[in-house]
Tab-separated table of C-alpha atoms and ligand atoms in Angstrom:
chain	number	residue	atom	x	y	z
P	1	MET	CA	22.233	124.200	71.277
P	2	ASP	CA	20.152	121.373	73.417
P	3	PRO	CA	22.243	117.865	73.437
P	4	ASN	CA	19.196	115.993	74.377
P	5	ILE	CA	16.967	117.234	71.559
P	6	TYR	CA	17.804	115.451	67.987
P	7	PRO	CA	15.695	115.951	64.858
P	8	GLU	CA	13.776	113.006	63.363
P	9	PRO	CA	15.287	111.889	60.180
P	10	THR	CA	12.545	112.007	57.740
P	11	VAL	CA	14.259	110.793	54.468
P	12	CYS	CA	17.427	108.879	53.543
P	13	PRO	CA	20.165	111.657	53.246
P	14	TYR	CA	21.851	109.585	50.602
P	15	ALA	CA	20.707	111.003	46.474
P	16	LYS	CA	18.303	109.161	45.108
P	17	CYS	CA	17.333	106.812	47.831
P	18	GLY	CA	14.218	108.145	49.163
P	19	GLY	CA	14.255	105.578	52.228
P	20	GLN	CA	11.657	106.785	55.171
P	21	ARG	CA	12.382	104.042	57.475
P	22	PHE	CA	15.416	103.422	59.554
P	23	HIS	CA	17.078	101.871	62.458
P	24	LEU	CA	18.883	103.338	65.316
P	25	ARG	CA	22.015	101.307	65.202
P	26	GLN	CA	24.228	103.058	68.117
P	27	GLU	CA	24.846	106.379	70.063
P	28	VAL	CA	28.434	107.610	69.259
P	29	ARG	CA	30.349	110.079	71.643
P	30	LYS	CA	31.483	113.193	69.882
P	31	PRO	CA	33.432	115.975	70.988
P	32	VAL	CA	31.872	119.424	70.559
P	33	ARG	CA	32.878	123.009	70.123
P	34	ASP	CA	30.635	124.793	72.329
P	35	THR	CA	30.855	127.114	75.549
P	36	VAL	CA	29.142	124.946	77.399
P	37	TYR	CA	29.176	121.173	76.351
P	38	TRP	CA	32.749	119.498	75.544
P	39	GLU	CA	31.020	116.082	74.129
P	40	LEU	CA	27.638	115.093	72.553
P	41	THR	CA	26.046	112.019	71.332
P	42	ALA	CA	25.496	111.619	67.798
P	43	ARG	CA	23.066	108.908	66.719
P	44	ARG	CA	24.054	106.535	63.980
P	45	TYR	CA	21.131	105.187	61.701
P	46	ASP	CA	20.793	102.309	59.109
P	47	CYS	CA	18.440	103.190	56.276
P	48	LEU	CA	16.127	100.307	56.046
P	49	ARG	CA	16.075	101.025	52.162
P	50	CYS	CA	19.711	101.105	50.859
P	51	SER	CA	21.318	100.162	53.877
P	52	ARG	CA	23.575	102.918	54.158
P	53	THR	CA	24.437	104.446	57.696
P	54	PHE	CA	24.251	108.261	58.559
P	55	ARG	CA	24.500	110.448	61.514
P	56	VAL	CA	22.123	112.775	63.312
P	57	TYR	CA	23.553	115.401	65.343
P	58	PRO	CA	21.564	117.268	67.998
P	59	VAL	CA	19.725	120.475	67.021
P	60	GLY	CA	22.219	123.613	66.720
P	61	ILE	CA	25.452	121.412	65.422
P	62	ASN	CA	26.380	121.460	62.219
P	63	ASN	CA	28.976	118.848	60.294
P	64	ASP	CA	32.062	120.460	61.825
P	65	GLN	CA	30.462	119.708	65.376
P	66	THR	CA	30.813	123.387	66.106
P	67	SER	CA	27.787	124.799	67.867
P	68	ALA	CA	25.376	127.521	66.513
P	69	ARG	CA	25.884	129.033	70.223
P	70	LEU	CA	29.884	129.240	69.498
P	71	ARG	CA	29.355	130.328	65.936
P	72	GLY	CA	27.054	133.355	67.062
P	73	LEU	CA	29.615	134.237	69.631
P	74	ALA	CA	32.464	134.996	66.522
P	75	VAL	CA	29.575	136.726	64.795
P	76	LEU	CA	29.155	138.911	68.017
P	77	PHE	CA	32.617	139.495	67.976
P	78	TYR	CA	32.567	140.601	64.206
P	79	ILE	CA	30.036	142.823	64.495
P	80	MET	CA	31.566	144.871	67.167
P	81	GLY	CA	34.346	145.456	64.785
P	82	LEU	CA	36.824	142.695	65.229
P	83	SER	CA	38.714	141.235	61.972
P	84	TYR	CA	38.172	137.746	61.664
P	85	GLY	CA	42.158	137.548	62.707
P	86	ALA	CA	40.902	139.161	65.994
P	87	VAL	CA	37.867	137.128	66.313
P	88	SER	CA	40.009	133.996	66.072
P	89	LEU	CA	42.836	135.285	68.651
P	90	VAL	CA	39.710	136.420	71.189
P	91	MET	CA	38.136	133.178	70.763
P	92	THR	CA	41.235	131.043	71.611
P	93	ALA	CA	41.616	133.442	74.319
P	94	LEU	CA	38.450	132.429	75.805
P	95	GLY	CA	39.251	128.919	75.591
P	96	HIS	CA	37.059	128.144	72.415
P	97	PRO	CA	39.764	128.277	69.485
P	98	LEU	CA	38.095	128.795	66.255
P	99	GLY	CA	40.205	129.443	63.215
P	100	LYS	CA	39.953	132.641	61.304
P	101	THR	CA	38.250	130.661	58.141
P	102	ALA	CA	35.721	129.129	60.604
P	103	ALA	CA	35.104	132.747	61.879
P	104	TYR	CA	34.502	133.774	58.203
P	105	GLU	CA	32.119	130.835	57.267
P	106	ALA	CA	30.415	131.524	60.329
P	107	VAL	CA	29.564	135.508	59.738
P	108	GLN	CA	29.215	134.664	55.939
P	109	ALA	CA	26.287	131.901	57.027
P	110	THR	CA	24.488	134.459	59.507
P	111	GLY	CA	24.958	136.995	56.945
P	112	GLN	CA	22.907	135.394	54.536
P	113	LYS	CA	20.120	134.267	56.946
P	114	VAL	CA	19.960	137.824	58.471
P	115	ALA	CA	19.198	140.472	55.535
P	116	GLY	CA	21.297	143.728	56.337
P	117	LEU	CA	23.808	142.227	58.622
P	118	ARG	CA	26.514	144.968	59.258
P	119	ARG	CA	29.089	146.249	61.542
P	120	GLU	CA	29.653	150.077	62.079
P	121	ARG	CA	32.964	151.155	60.429
P	122	GLY	CA	35.899	152.271	62.147
P	123	ALA	CA	35.694	150.262	64.966
P	124	SER	CA	38.237	147.727	64.054
P	125	VAL	CA	40.788	146.409	66.246
P	126	ASP	CA	43.111	146.181	63.591
P	127	ARG	CA	44.168	149.228	64.453
P	128	ALA	CA	45.868	147.675	67.560
P	129	HIS	CA	48.012	145.782	65.280
P	130	ALA	CA	49.527	149.033	64.275
P	131	GLY	CA	51.050	149.237	67.793
P	132	GLY	CA	52.204	145.600	67.979
P	133	SER	CA	50.371	144.829	71.129
P	134	LEU	CA	47.765	142.389	69.691
P	135	GLY	CA	49.044	138.614	69.428
P	136	ALA	CA	50.464	136.891	72.515
P	137	ASP	CA	48.986	139.034	75.022
P	138	LEU	CA	45.291	140.027	74.392
P	139	THR	CA	45.037	142.098	77.649
P	140	SER	CA	47.504	144.325	76.628
P	141	VAL	CA	45.116	145.982	73.750
P	142	SER	CA	44.261	149.306	74.651
P	143	TYR	CA	40.979	150.675	73.464
P	144	VAL	CA	40.919	153.948	72.274
K	1	ZN	ZN1	18.783	105.072	52.035
């Protein structure tokens, strides 16, 4: 993610408009979920054809303001063998709360782009749940 690089709008995002000329109306500060940046600026444009407004986010940001880097970290933990619930716990412990569903969606989205994305079987931290140690204190998890 680079908060200073914005994709140039080329066509109006609203269906059936097709407008290609826009006016940059204002820049809006938005909180962002990322490991480095806490805030970014979204650009708000007016379509000169239909007069509706839309926002453009910097490259690497999706609609729920979670950066590609943060989603990538969740995917990495998943590939390392963590369950979606455990990915969510680790991300929260690192100071970047990401829900179980968001972790699942990040993995699914990446899996569609990277053919053959799989993790090794049998390396799941889920086993730690059996010992009852995972939950409040991630440092108490023992990796056997
Ligand atoms: Zn339009």
